Coordinates of N, CA and C in Angstrom, one line a residue:
X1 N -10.0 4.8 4.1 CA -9.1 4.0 5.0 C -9.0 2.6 4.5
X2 N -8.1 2.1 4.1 CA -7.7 0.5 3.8 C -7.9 -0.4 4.8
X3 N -8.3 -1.5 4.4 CA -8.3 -2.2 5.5 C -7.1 -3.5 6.0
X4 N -5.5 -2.6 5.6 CA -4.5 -3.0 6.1 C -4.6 -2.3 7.2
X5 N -5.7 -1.6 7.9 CA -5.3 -0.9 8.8 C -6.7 -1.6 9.6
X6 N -6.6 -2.2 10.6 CA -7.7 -3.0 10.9 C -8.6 -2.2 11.6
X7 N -9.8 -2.3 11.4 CA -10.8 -1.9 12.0 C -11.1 -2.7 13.2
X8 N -10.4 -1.4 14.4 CA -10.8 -1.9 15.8 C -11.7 -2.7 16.7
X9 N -12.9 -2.3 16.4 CA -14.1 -3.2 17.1 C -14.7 -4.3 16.7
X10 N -15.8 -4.9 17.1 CA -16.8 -5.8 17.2 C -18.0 -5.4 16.7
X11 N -18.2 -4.1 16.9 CA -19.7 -4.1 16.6 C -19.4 -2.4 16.3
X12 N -20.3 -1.8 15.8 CA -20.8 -0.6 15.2 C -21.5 -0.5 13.8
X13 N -21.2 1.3 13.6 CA -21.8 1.0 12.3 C -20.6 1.5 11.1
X14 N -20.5 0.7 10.2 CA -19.5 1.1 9.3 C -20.2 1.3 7.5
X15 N -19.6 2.1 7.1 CA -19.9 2.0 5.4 C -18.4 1.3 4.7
X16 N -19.0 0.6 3.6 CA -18.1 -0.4 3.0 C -17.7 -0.3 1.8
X17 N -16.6 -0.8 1.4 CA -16.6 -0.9 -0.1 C -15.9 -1.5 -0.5
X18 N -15.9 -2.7 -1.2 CA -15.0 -3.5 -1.7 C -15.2 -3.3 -3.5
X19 N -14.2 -3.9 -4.1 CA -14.2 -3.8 -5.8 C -13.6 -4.7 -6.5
X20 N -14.3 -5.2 -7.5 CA -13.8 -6.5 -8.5 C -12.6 -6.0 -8.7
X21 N -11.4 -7.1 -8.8 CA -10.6 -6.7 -8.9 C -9.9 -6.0 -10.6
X22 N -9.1 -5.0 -10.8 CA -9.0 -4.0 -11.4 C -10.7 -3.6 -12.5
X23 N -11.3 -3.8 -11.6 CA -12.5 -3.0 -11.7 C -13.5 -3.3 -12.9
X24 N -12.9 -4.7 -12.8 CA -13.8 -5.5 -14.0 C -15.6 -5.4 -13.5
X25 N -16.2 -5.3 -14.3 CA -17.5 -5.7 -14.0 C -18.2 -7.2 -13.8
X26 N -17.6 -7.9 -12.5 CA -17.9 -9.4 -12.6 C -19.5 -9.9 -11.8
X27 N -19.5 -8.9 -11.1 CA -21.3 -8.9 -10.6 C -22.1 -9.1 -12.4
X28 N -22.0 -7.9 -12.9 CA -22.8 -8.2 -13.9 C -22.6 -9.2 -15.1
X29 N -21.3 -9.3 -15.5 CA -21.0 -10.7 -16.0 C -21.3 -11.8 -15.9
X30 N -21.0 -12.3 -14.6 CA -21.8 -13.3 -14.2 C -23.0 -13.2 -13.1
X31 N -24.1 -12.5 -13.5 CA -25.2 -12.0 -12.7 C -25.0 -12.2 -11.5
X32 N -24.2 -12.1 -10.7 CA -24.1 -12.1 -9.0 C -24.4 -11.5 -8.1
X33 N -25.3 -10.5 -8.3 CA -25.7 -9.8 -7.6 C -26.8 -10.7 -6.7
X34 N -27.2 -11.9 -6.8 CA -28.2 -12.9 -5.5 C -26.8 -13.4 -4.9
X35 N -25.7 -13.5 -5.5 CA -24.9 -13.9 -4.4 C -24.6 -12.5 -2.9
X36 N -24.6 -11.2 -3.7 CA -24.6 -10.5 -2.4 C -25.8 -10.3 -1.4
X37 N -26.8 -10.8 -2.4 CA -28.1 -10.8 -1.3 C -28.2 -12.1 -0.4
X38 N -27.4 -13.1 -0.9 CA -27.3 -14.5 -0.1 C -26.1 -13.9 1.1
X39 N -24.9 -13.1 0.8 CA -24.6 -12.6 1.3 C -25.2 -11.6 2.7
X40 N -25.8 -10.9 2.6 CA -27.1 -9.8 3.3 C -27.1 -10.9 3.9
X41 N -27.9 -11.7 3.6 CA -29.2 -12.5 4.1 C -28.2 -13.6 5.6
X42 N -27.0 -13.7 5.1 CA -26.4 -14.8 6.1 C -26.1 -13.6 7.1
X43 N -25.6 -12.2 6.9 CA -25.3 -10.8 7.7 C -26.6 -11.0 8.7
X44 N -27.9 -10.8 7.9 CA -29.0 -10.7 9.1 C -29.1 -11.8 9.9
X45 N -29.0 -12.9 9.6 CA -29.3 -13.9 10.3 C -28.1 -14.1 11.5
X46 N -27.0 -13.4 11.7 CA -26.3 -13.3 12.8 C -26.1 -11.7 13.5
X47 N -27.9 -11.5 13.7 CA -28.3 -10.5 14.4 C -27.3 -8.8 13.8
X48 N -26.9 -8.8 12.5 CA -26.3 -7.5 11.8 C -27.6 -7.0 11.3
X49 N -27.3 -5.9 10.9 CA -28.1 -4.7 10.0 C -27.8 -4.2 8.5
X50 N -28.4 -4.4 7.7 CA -28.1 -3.9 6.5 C -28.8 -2.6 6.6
X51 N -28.0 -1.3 6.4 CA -28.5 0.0 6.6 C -28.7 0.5 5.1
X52 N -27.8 0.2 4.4 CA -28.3 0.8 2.9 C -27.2 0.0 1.9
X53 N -27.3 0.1 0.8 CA -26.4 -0.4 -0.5 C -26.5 -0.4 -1.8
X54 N -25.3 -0.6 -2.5 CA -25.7 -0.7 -3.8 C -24.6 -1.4 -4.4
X55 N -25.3 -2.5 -5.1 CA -23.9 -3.3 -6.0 C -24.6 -2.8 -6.9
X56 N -23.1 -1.8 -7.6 CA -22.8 -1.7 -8.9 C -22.1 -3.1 -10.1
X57 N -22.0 -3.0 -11.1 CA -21.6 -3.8 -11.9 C -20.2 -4.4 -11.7
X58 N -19.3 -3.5 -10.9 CA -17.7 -3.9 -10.3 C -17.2 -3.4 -8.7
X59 N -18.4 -3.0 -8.7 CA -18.0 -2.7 -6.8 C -19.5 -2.7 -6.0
X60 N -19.0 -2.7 -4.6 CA -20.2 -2.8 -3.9 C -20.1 -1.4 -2.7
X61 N -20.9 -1.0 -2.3 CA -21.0 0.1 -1.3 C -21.9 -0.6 -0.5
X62 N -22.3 -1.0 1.4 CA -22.9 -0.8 1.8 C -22.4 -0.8 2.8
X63 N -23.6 -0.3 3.7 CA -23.6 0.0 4.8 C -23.9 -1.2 6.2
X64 N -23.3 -1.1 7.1 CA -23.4 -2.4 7.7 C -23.6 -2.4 9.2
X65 N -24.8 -2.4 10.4 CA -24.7 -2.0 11.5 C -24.2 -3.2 11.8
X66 N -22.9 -3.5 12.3 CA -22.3 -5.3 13.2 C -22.7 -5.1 14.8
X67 N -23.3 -6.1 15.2 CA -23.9 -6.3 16.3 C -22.0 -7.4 16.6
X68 N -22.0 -6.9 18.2 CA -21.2 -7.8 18.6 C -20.4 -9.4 18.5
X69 N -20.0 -9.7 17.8 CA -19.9 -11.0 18.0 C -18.0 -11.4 17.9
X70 N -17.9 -12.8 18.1 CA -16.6 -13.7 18.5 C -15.7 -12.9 16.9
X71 N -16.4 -12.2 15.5 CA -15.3 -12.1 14.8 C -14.9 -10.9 14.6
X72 N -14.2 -10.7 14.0 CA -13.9 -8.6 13.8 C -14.3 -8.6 12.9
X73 N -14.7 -7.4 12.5 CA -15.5 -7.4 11.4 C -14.6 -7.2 9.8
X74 N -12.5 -7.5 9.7 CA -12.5 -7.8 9.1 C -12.5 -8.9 8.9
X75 N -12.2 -9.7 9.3 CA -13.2 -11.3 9.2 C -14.3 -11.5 8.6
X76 N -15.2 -11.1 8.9 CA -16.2 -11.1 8.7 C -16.4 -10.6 6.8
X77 N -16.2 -9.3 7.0 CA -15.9 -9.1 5.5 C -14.9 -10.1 4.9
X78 N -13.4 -10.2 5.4 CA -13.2 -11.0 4.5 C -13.9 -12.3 4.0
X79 N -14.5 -13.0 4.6 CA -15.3 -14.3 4.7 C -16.6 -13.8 3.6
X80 N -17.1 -12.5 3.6 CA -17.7 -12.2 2.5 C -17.6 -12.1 1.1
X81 N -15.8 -11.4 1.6 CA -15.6 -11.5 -0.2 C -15.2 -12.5 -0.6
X82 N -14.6 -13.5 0.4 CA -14.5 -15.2 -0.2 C -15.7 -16.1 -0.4
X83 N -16.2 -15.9 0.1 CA -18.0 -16.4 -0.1 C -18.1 -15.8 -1.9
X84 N -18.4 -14.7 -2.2 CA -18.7 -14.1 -3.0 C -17.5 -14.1 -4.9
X85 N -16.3 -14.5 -4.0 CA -15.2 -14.6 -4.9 C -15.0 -16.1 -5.4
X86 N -15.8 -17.5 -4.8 CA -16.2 -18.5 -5.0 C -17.2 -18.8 -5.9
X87 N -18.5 -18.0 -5.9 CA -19.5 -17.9 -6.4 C -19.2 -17.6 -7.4
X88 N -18.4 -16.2 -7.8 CA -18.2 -15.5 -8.8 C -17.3 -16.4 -9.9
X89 N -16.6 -17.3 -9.4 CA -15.3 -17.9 -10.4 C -16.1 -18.8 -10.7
X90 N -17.1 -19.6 -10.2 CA -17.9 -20.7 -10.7 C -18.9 -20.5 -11.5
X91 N -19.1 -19.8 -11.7 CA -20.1 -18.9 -12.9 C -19.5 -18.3 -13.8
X92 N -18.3 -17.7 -13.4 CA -17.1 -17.9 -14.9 C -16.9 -19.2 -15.6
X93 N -16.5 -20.0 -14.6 CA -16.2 -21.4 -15.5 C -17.6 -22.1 -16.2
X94 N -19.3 -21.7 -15.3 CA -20.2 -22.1 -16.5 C -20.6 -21.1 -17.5
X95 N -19.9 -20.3 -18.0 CA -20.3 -19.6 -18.8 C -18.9 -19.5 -19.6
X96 N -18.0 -20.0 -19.4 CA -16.8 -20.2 -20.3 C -16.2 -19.3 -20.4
X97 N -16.4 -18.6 -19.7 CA -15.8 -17.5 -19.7 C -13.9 -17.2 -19.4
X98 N -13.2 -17.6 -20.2 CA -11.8 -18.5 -20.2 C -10.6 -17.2 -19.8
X99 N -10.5 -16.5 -20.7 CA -9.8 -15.2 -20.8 C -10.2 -14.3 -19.3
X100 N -11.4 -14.4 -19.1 CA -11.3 -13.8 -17.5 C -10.7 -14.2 -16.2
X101 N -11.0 -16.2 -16.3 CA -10.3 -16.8 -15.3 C -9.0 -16.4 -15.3
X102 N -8.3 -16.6 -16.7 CA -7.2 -16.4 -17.1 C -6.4 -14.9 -16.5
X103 N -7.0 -14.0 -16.4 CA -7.0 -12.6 -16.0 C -6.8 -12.9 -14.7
X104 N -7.8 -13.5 -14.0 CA -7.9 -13.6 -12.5 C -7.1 -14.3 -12.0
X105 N -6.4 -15.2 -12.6 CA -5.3 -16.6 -12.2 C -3.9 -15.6 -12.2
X106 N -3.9 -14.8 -13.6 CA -2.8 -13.9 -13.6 C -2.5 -13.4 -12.5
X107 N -3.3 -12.8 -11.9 CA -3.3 -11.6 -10.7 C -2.8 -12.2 -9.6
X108 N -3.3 -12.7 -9.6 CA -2.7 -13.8 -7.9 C -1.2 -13.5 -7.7
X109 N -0.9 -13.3 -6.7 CA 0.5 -13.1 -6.0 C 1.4 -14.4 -5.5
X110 N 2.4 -14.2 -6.1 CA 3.1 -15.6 -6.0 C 2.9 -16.0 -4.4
X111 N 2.9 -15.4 -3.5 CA 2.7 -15.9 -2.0 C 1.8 -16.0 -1.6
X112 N 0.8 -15.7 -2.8 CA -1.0 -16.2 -2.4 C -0.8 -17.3 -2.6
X113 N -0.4 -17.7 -4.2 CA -0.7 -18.9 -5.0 C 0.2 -20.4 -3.8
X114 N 1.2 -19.5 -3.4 CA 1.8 -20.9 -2.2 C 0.9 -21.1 -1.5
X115 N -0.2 -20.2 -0.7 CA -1.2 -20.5 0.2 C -2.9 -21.2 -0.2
X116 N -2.4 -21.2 -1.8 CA -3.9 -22.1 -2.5 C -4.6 -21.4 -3.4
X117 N -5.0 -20.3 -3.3 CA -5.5 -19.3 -3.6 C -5.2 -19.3 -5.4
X118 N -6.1 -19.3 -6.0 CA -6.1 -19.7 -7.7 C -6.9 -18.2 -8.3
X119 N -7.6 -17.0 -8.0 CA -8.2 -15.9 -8.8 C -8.1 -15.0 -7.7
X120 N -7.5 -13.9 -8.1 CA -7.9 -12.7 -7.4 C -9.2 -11.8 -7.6
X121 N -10.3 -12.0 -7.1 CA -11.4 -11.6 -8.0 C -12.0 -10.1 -7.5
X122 N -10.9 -9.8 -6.2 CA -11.1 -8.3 -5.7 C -10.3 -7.5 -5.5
X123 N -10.0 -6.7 -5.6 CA -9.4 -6.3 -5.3 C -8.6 -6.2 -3.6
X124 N -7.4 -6.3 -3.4 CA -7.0 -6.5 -2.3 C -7.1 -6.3 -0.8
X125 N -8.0 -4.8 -0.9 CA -8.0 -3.9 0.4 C -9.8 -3.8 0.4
X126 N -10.1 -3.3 1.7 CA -11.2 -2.9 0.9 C -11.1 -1.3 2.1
X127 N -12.4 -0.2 1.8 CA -12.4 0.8 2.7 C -13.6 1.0 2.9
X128 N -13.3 1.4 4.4 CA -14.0 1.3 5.4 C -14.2 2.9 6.1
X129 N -15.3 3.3 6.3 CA -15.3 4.2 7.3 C -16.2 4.0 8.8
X130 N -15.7 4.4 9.6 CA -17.3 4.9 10.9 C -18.4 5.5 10.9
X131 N -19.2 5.2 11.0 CA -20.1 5.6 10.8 C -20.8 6.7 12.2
X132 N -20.3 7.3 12.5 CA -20.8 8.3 14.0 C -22.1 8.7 13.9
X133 N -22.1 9.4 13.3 CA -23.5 10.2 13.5 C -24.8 9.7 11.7
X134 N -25.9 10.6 12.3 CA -27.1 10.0 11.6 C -26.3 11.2 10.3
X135 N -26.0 12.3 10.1 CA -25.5 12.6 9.1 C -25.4 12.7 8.5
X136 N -23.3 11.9 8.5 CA -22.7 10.8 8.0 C -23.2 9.6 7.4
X137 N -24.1 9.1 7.8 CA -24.9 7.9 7.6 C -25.6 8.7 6.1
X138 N -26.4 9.4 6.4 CA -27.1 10.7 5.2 C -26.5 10.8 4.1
X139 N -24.9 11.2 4.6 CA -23.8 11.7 3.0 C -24.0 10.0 2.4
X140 N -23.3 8.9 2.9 CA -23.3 7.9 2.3 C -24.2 7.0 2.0
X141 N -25.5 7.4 2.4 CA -26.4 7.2 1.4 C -26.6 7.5 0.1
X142 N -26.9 9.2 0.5 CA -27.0 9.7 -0.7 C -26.0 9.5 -2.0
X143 N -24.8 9.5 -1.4 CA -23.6 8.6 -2.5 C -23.6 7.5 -3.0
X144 N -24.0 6.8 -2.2 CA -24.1 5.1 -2.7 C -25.3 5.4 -3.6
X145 N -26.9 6.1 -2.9 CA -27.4 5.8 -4.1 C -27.4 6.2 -5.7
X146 N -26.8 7.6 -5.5 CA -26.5 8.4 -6.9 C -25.1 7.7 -7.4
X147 N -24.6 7.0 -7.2 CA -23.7 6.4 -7.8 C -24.3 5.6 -9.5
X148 N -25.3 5.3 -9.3 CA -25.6 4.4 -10.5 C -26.1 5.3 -11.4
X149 N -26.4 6.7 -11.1 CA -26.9 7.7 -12.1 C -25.7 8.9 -12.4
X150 N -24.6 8.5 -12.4 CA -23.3 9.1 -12.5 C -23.5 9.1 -13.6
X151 N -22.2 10.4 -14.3 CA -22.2 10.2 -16.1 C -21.0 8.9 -15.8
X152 N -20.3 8.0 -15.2 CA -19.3 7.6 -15.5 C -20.3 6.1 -15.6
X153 N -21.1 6.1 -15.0 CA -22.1 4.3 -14.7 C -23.6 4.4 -15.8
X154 N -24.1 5.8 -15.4 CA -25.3 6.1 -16.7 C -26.3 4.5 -16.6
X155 N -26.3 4.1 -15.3 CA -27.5 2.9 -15.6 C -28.2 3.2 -15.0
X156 N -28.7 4.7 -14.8 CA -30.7 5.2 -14.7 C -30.2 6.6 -14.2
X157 N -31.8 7.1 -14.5 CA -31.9 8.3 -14.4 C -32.2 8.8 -13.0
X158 N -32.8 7.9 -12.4 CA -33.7 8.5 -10.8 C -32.9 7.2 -10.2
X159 N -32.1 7.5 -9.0 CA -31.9 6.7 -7.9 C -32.8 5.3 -7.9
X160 N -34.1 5.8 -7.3 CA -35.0 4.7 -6.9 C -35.0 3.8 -8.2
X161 N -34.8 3.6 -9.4 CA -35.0 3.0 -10.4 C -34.3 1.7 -10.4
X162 N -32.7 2.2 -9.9 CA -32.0 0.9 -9.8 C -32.1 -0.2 -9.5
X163 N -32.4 -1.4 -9.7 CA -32.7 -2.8 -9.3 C -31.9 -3.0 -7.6
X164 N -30.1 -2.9 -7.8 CA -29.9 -3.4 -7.3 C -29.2 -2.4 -5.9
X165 N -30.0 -1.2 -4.9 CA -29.9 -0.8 -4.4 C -31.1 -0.7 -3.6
X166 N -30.5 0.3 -2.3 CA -31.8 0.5 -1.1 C -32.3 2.0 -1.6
X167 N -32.3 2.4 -2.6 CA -32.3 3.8 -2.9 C -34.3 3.5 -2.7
X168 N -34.7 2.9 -3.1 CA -36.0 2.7 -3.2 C -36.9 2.8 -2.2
X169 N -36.0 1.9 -1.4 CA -36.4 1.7 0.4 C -37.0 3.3 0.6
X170 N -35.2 4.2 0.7 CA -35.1 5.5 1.3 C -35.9 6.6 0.4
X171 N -36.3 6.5 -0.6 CA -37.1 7.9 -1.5 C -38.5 7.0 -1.5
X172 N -38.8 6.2 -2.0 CA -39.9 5.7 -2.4 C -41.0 5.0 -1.3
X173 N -40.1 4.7 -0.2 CA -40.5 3.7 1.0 C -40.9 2.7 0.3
X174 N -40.4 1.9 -0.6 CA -40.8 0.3 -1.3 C -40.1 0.0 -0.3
X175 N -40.3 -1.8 0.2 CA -40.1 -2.3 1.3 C -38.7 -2.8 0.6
X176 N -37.5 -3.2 1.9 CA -36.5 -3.6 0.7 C -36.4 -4.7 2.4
X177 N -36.2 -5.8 1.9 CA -36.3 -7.5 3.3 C -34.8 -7.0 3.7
X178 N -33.9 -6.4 3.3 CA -32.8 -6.2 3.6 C -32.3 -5.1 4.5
X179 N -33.2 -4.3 4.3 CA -32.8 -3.2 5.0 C -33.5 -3.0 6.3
X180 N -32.6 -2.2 7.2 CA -33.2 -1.6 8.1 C -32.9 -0.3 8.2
X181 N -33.6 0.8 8.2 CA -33.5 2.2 8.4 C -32.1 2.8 9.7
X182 N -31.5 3.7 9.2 CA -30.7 3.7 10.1 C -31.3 4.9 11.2
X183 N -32.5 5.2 11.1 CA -33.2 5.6 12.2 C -33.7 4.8 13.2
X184 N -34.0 3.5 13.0 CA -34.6 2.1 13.2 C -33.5 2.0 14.5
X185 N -32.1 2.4 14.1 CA -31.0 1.6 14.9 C -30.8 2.3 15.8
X186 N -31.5 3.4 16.4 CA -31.7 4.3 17.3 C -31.6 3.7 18.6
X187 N -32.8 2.6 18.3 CA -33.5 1.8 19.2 C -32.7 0.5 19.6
X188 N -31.3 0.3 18.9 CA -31.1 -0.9 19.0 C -30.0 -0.7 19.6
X189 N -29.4 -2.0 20.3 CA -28.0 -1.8 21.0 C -27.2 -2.9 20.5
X190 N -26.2 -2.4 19.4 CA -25.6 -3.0 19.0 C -24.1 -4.4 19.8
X191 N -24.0 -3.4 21.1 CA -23.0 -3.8 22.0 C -22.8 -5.3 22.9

């Protein structure tokens, strides 16, 4: 589901996915992956849940319990990937990285560029689903974490291995500061 199609509520649980735009690998280019955890970390502090995730090298999957609040939670994402699309172009330009700004300046939509907007560094939409049941919640785990042991990604062999996922949390019980179990959220009332 795109999210030209707005996601109705305030609070629940949703799985996410946004992606560098035409699917460049700019997390790992310019190591940004503490930007999504700076990311996480401002989610928790306004009483949300990180239920599971995984940034890959050009996209991200996670999962997100949103506790009620004044924004929608496309907002909220948006303001993530602009958080994150700032970070990302300023680590382009210290690492000289010229030909990608250049890529990223290309992309921009003449009706962005009237409103300021200088890199497209994601892709435009992102998708979203509900998250209903414990599951559901189960399938997109298990997806998000076997995504990095794909033949198409091939960066490990065992789930748990990956640096930059909750796969570890869920198979290995290693503590991950980010996560909360989406059993955990049984107990909690999002509303």
């Amino acid at each position: 589901m795109p999210t030209r199609r707005n996601i109705p509520y305030y609070s629940g649980v949703y799985y996410i996915t946004f992606t560098n735009y035409s699917w460049l690998p700019l997390f790992e280019i310019t190591q940004s992956y503490d930007l999504v955890y700076k990311w996480f970390n401002y989610l928790k502090e306004r009483d949300n849940y990180i239920v599971g995730y995984v940034i890959m090298p050009n996209h991200l999957h996670v999962i997100i319990a949103f506790r009620k609040s004044k924004q929608t939670i496309n907002t909220i994402i948006g303001n993530g990937k602009r958080f994150l699309a700032y970070g990302i172009i300023d680590r382009l330009k210290q690492n000289n990285q010229s030909a990608i700004l250049e890529t990223l300046q290309k992309a921009v939509k003449s009706t962005d560029k009237k409103r300021g907007k200088l890199h497209e560094v994601f892709e435009e939409s992102f998708d979203w689903k509900e998250c209903e049941s414990d599951n559901f919640i189960q399938q997109k785990l298990d997806y998000i974490h076997n995504n990095p042991c794909t033949e198409k990604y091939n960066l490990c062999k065992d789930p748990s291995s990956y640096k930059h996922s909750s796969a570890k949390f869920y198979i290995n019980g290693v503590d991950d500061k980010y996560v909360t179990s989406y059993m955990e959220l049984q107990d909690i009332t999002l509303d």
